Structure formats: structure tokens, C-alpha cells
Amino acid sequence: MIYPTFVQDYLEDYARLYPDKEALIVDKERWTYFSINFHADQLGLFLSEMGIKRGDRVMVYMDNSSEIVISIYGILKAAGVFAIINSQVQANKLSYIIKDSGASVLITDVSKSDVVEKALDNVITRCKIIWVGSKLSIPKSFKYVFFKSTISVS
């Protein structure tokens, strides 16, 4: 085994060596190393296609979930820098964080759409939004693209 240099290399090695072994259990969801790596690769490629490059900041704002793990690895695979925002943060604080961080992308759950919409009303930003969730009840002002079970981008 070659010793990995980056955190995401560990996931790739384990996905290759133990593809069917459970790596993550969240509630009733069970994720193998292969499935986490597969979805992280998809997100990483998607982020790269969106223009994310080495050092670009990507914020993650959602409740604890498997999507956070996939987001972290996907961001790392795109050579971005991730920052997790406390899921209890309200719109005014989220607005400040997005503006102050210079984030290129915000990955968030559809359940946070009201807070995110209010936060973006208070800030002028080029930050793109990636929506994650099983039900797309996102404000009509956002565009849609899919990833994983359901994901959209605006």
C-alpha cells in the first residue's frame, strides 16, 4: 500500500481495498467506502466543472448527515477548502459568513432554503448554491441540477 498524501487518498484507498465494507452509518442509511467515494468523485467533478480550483472556499451549511461527509470529500477532491457552518446559524449570521469568507459555493440542504434565501437578500455575492435533499421545495428564483438522490444548483 502506498501511503496517502491527502485525506481524500485514504478514502480512495479504502474504497479500492474494501469497496463493500461499511464506512458510515447515519440513522438507517448505511454507506460503503465505495459509495462514499463514488458520490464524492461526482461532487468533486461537478465542483471542478463549476470552476472551483485549488484554494477556493466552499461552505457547507446543513444538519449532520451523510451529505456532509460526501461534501467534505468532494470539496477536497476538487482541491477546494471546506468550512462547515453550524446548522443552527440564522440568516443574518449566515449572510455575514458568506460575505466575509469569500466563498465561491455554498452546499446546503433544501430544509435550509428559507434561511439561505433571507441570507442572500442581505448580501451581494457571486456565491453559487448547491442544494441537497430528497424534495426540491426551493424558491423559484433558483435553477435546478441534480446530484446524488437530489441536488440542485443556483
PDB file of N, CA, C and O in Angstrom, residues 32-65:
ATOM      1  N   THR A  32     -21.097   2.386   2.122  1.00  0.00           N
ATOM      2  CA  THR A  32     -19.829   1.665   1.963  1.00  0.00           C
ATOM      3  C   THR A  32     -18.752   2.664   1.556  1.00  0.00           C
ATOM      4  O   THR A  32     -19.046   3.783   1.118  1.00  0.00           O
ATOM      5  N   TYR A  33     -17.503   2.223   1.667  1.00  0.00           N
ATOM      6  CA  TYR A  33     -16.401   3.073   1.212  1.00  0.00           C
ATOM      7  C   TYR A  33     -16.562   3.400  -0.268  1.00  0.00           C
ATOM      8  O   TYR A  33     -16.339   4.530  -0.700  1.00  0.00           O
ATOM      9  N   PHE A  34     -16.979   2.401  -1.051  1.00  0.00           N
ATOM     10  CA  PHE A  34     -17.157   2.617  -2.479  1.00  0.00           C
ATOM     11  C   PHE A  34     -18.204   3.689  -2.758  1.00  0.00           C
ATOM     12  O   PHE A  34     -17.995   4.591  -3.568  1.00  0.00           O
ATOM     13  N   SER A  35     -19.356   3.594  -2.084  1.00  0.00           N
ATOM     14  CA  SER A  35     -20.440   4.538  -2.370  1.00  0.00           C
ATOM     15  C   SER A  35     -20.084   5.966  -1.953  1.00  0.00           C
ATOM     16  O   SER A  35     -20.400   6.919  -2.666  1.00  0.00           O
ATOM     17  N   ILE A  36     -19.422   6.124  -0.819  1.00  0.00           N
ATOM     18  CA  ILE A  36     -18.998   7.461  -0.399  1.00  0.00           C
ATOM     19  C   ILE A  36     -18.013   8.024  -1.418  1.00  0.00           C
ATOM     20  O   ILE A  36     -18.137   9.167  -1.860  1.00  0.00           O
ATOM     21  N   ASN A  37     -17.039   7.205  -1.804  1.00  0.00           N
ATOM     22  CA  ASN A  37     -16.036   7.662  -2.766  1.00  0.00           C
ATOM     23  C   ASN A  37     -16.679   7.993  -4.115  1.00  0.00           C
ATOM     24  O   ASN A  37     -16.346   8.996  -4.739  1.00  0.00           O
ATOM     25  N   PHE A  38     -17.614   7.154  -4.557  1.00  0.00           N
ATOM     26  CA  PHE A  38     -18.297   7.368  -5.828  1.00  0.00           C
ATOM     27  C   PHE A  38     -19.010   8.719  -5.845  1.00  0.00           C
ATOM     28  O   PHE A  38     -18.867   9.523  -6.767  1.00  0.00           O
ATOM     29  N   HIS A  39     -19.802   8.994  -4.804  1.00  0.00           N
ATOM     30  CA  HIS A  39     -20.553  10.250  -4.740  1.00  0.00           C
ATOM     31  C   HIS A  39     -19.628  11.448  -4.530  1.00  0.00           C
ATOM     32  O   HIS A  39     -19.875  12.528  -5.079  1.00  0.00           O
ATOM     33  N   ALA A  40     -18.570  11.269  -3.747  1.00  0.00           N
ATOM     34  CA  ALA A  40     -17.594  12.352  -3.563  1.00  0.00           C
ATOM     35  C   ALA A  40     -16.888  12.662  -4.883  1.00  0.00           C
ATOM     36  O   ALA A  40     -16.630  13.835  -5.186  1.00  0.00           O
ATOM     37  N   ASP A  41     -16.582  11.636  -5.674  1.00  0.00           N
ATOM     38  CA  ASP A  41     -15.987  11.858  -7.001  1.00  0.00           C
ATOM     39  C   ASP A  41     -16.928  12.668  -7.881  1.00  0.00           C
ATOM     40  O   ASP A  41     -16.506  13.593  -8.578  1.00  0.00           O
ATOM     41  N   GLN A  42     -18.214  12.309  -7.863  1.00  0.00           N
ATOM     42  CA  GLN A  42     -19.206  13.040  -8.667  1.00  0.00           C
ATOM     43  C   GLN A  42     -19.260  14.513  -8.254  1.00  0.00           C
ATOM     44  O   GLN A  42     -19.256  15.404  -9.101  1.00  0.00           O
ATOM     45  N   LEU A  43     -19.334  14.742  -6.950  1.00  0.00           N
ATOM     46  CA  LEU A  43     -19.401  16.116  -6.464  1.00  0.00           C
ATOM     47  C   LEU A  43     -18.113  16.857  -6.789  1.00  0.00           C
ATOM     48  O   LEU A  43     -18.148  18.019  -7.206  1.00  0.00           O
ATOM     49  N   GLY A  44     -16.970  16.217  -6.580  1.00  0.00           N
ATOM     50  CA  GLY A  44     -15.687  16.844  -6.890  1.00  0.00           C
ATOM     51  C   GLY A  44     -15.592  17.262  -8.348  1.00  0.00           C
ATOM     52  O   GLY A  44     -15.151  18.378  -8.672  1.00  0.00           O
ATOM     53  N   LEU A  45     -16.020  16.387  -9.242  1.00  0.00           N
ATOM     54  CA  LEU A  45     -16.024  16.697 -10.674  1.00  0.00           C
ATOM     55  C   LEU A  45     -16.987  17.844 -10.969  1.00  0.00           C
ATOM     56  O   LEU A  45     -16.667  18.776 -11.717  1.00  0.00           O
ATOM     57  N   PHE A  46     -18.156  17.789 -10.356  1.00  0.00           N
ATOM     58  CA  PHE A  46     -19.158  18.835 -10.541  1.00  0.00           C
ATOM     59  C   PHE A  46     -18.614  20.190 -10.074  1.00  0.00           C
ATOM     60  O   PHE A  46     -18.763  21.201 -10.759  1.00  0.00           O
ATOM     61  N   LEU A  47     -17.969  20.207  -8.916  1.00  0.00           N
ATOM     62  CA  LEU A  47     -17.382  21.447  -8.397  1.00  0.00           C
ATOM     63  C   LEU A  47     -16.299  21.967  -9.340  1.00  0.00           C
ATOM     64  O   LEU A  47     -16.216  23.168  -9.608  1.00  0.00           O
ATOM     65  N   SER A  48     -15.470  21.071  -9.834  1.00  0.00           N
ATOM     66  CA  SER A  48     -14.421  21.465 -10.786  1.00  0.00           C
ATOM     67  C   SER A  48     -15.035  22.063 -12.047  1.00  0.00           C
ATOM     68  O   SER A  48     -14.548  23.072 -12.568  1.00  0.00           O
ATOM     69  N   GLU A  49     -16.104  21.437 -12.537  1.00  0.00           N
ATOM     70  CA  GLU A  49     -16.789  21.956 -13.725  1.00  0.00           C
ATOM     71  C   GLU A  49     -17.442  23.306 -13.455  1.00  0.00           C
ATOM     72  O   GLU A  49     -17.619  24.110 -14.368  1.00  0.00           O
ATOM     73  N   MET A  50     -17.785  23.574 -12.196  1.00  0.00           N
ATOM     74  CA  MET A  50     -18.343  24.876 -11.810  1.00  0.00           C
ATOM     75  C   MET A  50     -17.251  25.936 -11.712  1.00  0.00           C
ATOM     76  O   MET A  50     -17.544  27.114 -11.526  1.00  0.00           O
ATOM     77  N   GLY A  51     -15.992  25.506 -11.793  1.00  0.00           N
ATOM     78  CA  GLY A  51     -14.878  26.455 -11.739  1.00  0.00           C
ATOM     79  C   GLY A  51     -14.122  26.467 -10.428  1.00  0.00           C
ATOM     80  O   GLY A  51     -13.225  27.292 -10.243  1.00  0.00           O
ATOM     81  N   ILE A  52     -14.454  25.585  -9.495  1.00  0.00           N
ATOM     82  CA  ILE A  52     -13.710  25.515  -8.232  1.00  0.00           C
ATOM     83  C   ILE A  52     -12.290  25.045  -8.532  1.00  0.00           C
ATOM     84  O   ILE A  52     -12.082  24.055  -9.237  1.00  0.00           O
ATOM     85  N   LYS A  53     -11.331  25.768  -7.983  1.00  0.00           N
ATOM     86  CA  LYS A  53      -9.927  25.391  -8.167  1.00  0.00           C
ATOM     87  C   LYS A  53      -9.218  25.437  -6.817  1.00  0.00           C
ATOM     88  O   LYS A  53      -9.824  25.822  -5.811  1.00  0.00           O
ATOM     89  N   ARG A  54      -7.958  25.035  -6.826  1.00  0.00           N
ATOM     90  CA  ARG A  54      -7.188  24.941  -5.582  1.00  0.00           C
ATOM     91  C   ARG A  54      -7.326  26.214  -4.746  1.00  0.00           C
ATOM     92  O   ARG A  54      -7.118  27.318  -5.229  1.00  0.00           O
ATOM     93  N   GLY A  55      -7.744  26.008  -3.497  1.00  0.00           N
ATOM     94  CA  GLY A  55      -7.834  27.111  -2.553  1.00  0.00           C
ATOM     95  C   GLY A  55      -9.164  27.836  -2.503  1.00  0.00           C
ATOM     96  O   GLY A  55      -9.385  28.644  -1.603  1.00  0.00           O
ATOM     97  N   ASP A  56     -10.059  27.572  -3.457  1.00  0.00           N
ATOM     98  CA  ASP A  56     -11.371  28.223  -3.407  1.00  0.00           C
ATOM     99  C   ASP A  56     -12.157  27.714  -2.197  1.00  0.00           C
ATOM    100  O   ASP A  56     -12.120  26.532  -1.875  1.00  0.00           O
ATOM    101  N   ARG A  57     -12.881  28.617  -1.571  1.00  0.00           N
ATOM    102  CA  ARG A  57     -13.643  28.270  -0.369  1.00  0.00           C
ATOM    103  C   ARG A  57     -15.036  27.770  -0.737  1.00  0.00           C
ATOM    104  O   ARG A  57     -15.743  28.398  -1.521  1.00  0.00           O
ATOM    105  N   VAL A  58     -15.413  26.659  -0.108  1.00  0.00           N
ATOM    106  CA  VAL A  58     -16.744  26.089  -0.280  1.00  0.00           C
ATOM    107  C   VAL A  58     -17.323  25.886   1.115  1.00  0.00           C
ATOM    108  O   VAL A  58     -16.743  25.185   1.941  1.00  0.00           O
ATOM    109  N   MET A  59     -18.456  26.521   1.367  1.00  0.00           N
ATOM    110  CA  MET A  59     -19.109  26.423   2.667  1.00  0.00           C
ATOM    111  C   MET A  59     -20.133  25.295   2.638  1.00  0.00           C
ATOM    112  O   MET A  59     -20.762  25.055   1.611  1.00  0.00           O
ATOM    113  N   VAL A  60     -20.297  24.615   3.778  1.00  0.00           N
ATOM    114  CA  VAL A  60     -21.290  23.550   3.911  1.00  0.00           C
ATOM    115  C   VAL A  60     -22.198  23.926   5.068  1.00  0.00           C
ATOM    116  O   VAL A  60     -21.743  24.095   6.196  1.00  0.00           O
ATOM    117  N   TYR A  61     -23.495  24.072   4.769  1.00  0.00           N
ATOM    118  CA  TYR A  61     -24.477  24.512   5.762  1.00  0.00           C
ATOM    119  C   TYR A  61     -25.664  23.555   5.728  1.00  0.00           C
ATOM    120  O   TYR A  61     -26.549  23.661   4.885  1.00  0.00           O
ATOM    121  N   MET A  62     -25.639  22.568   6.620  1.00  0.00           N
ATOM    122  CA  MET A  62     -26.740  21.601   6.706  1.00  0.00           C
ATOM    123  C   MET A  62     -26.654  20.867   8.035  1.00  0.00           C
ATOM    124  O   MET A  62     -25.641  20.935   8.730  1.00  0.00           O
ATOM    125  N   ASP A  63     -27.738  20.180   8.368  1.00  0.00           N
ATOM    126  CA  ASP A  63     -27.743  19.364   9.575  1.00  0.00           C
ATOM    127  C   ASP A  63     -26.782  18.193   9.394  1.00  0.00           C
ATOM    128  O   ASP A  63     -26.438  17.829   8.264  1.00  0.00           O
ATOM    129  N   ASN A  64     -26.365  17.587  10.505  1.00  0.00           N
ATOM    130  CA  ASN A  64     -25.468  16.437  10.428  1.00  0.00           C
ATOM    131  C   ASN A  64     -26.099  15.348   9.567  1.00  0.00           C
ATOM    132  O   ASN A  64     -27.246  14.962   9.795  1.00  0.00           O
ATOM    133  N   SER A  65     -25.337  14.869   8.597  1.00  0.00           N
ATOM    134  CA  SER A  65     -25.861  13.885   7.655  1.00  0.00           C
ATOM    135  C   SER A  65     -24.719  13.257   6.874  1.00  0.00           C
ATOM    136  O   SER A  65     -23.573  13.710   6.954  1.00  0.00           O
TER     137      SER A  65
END
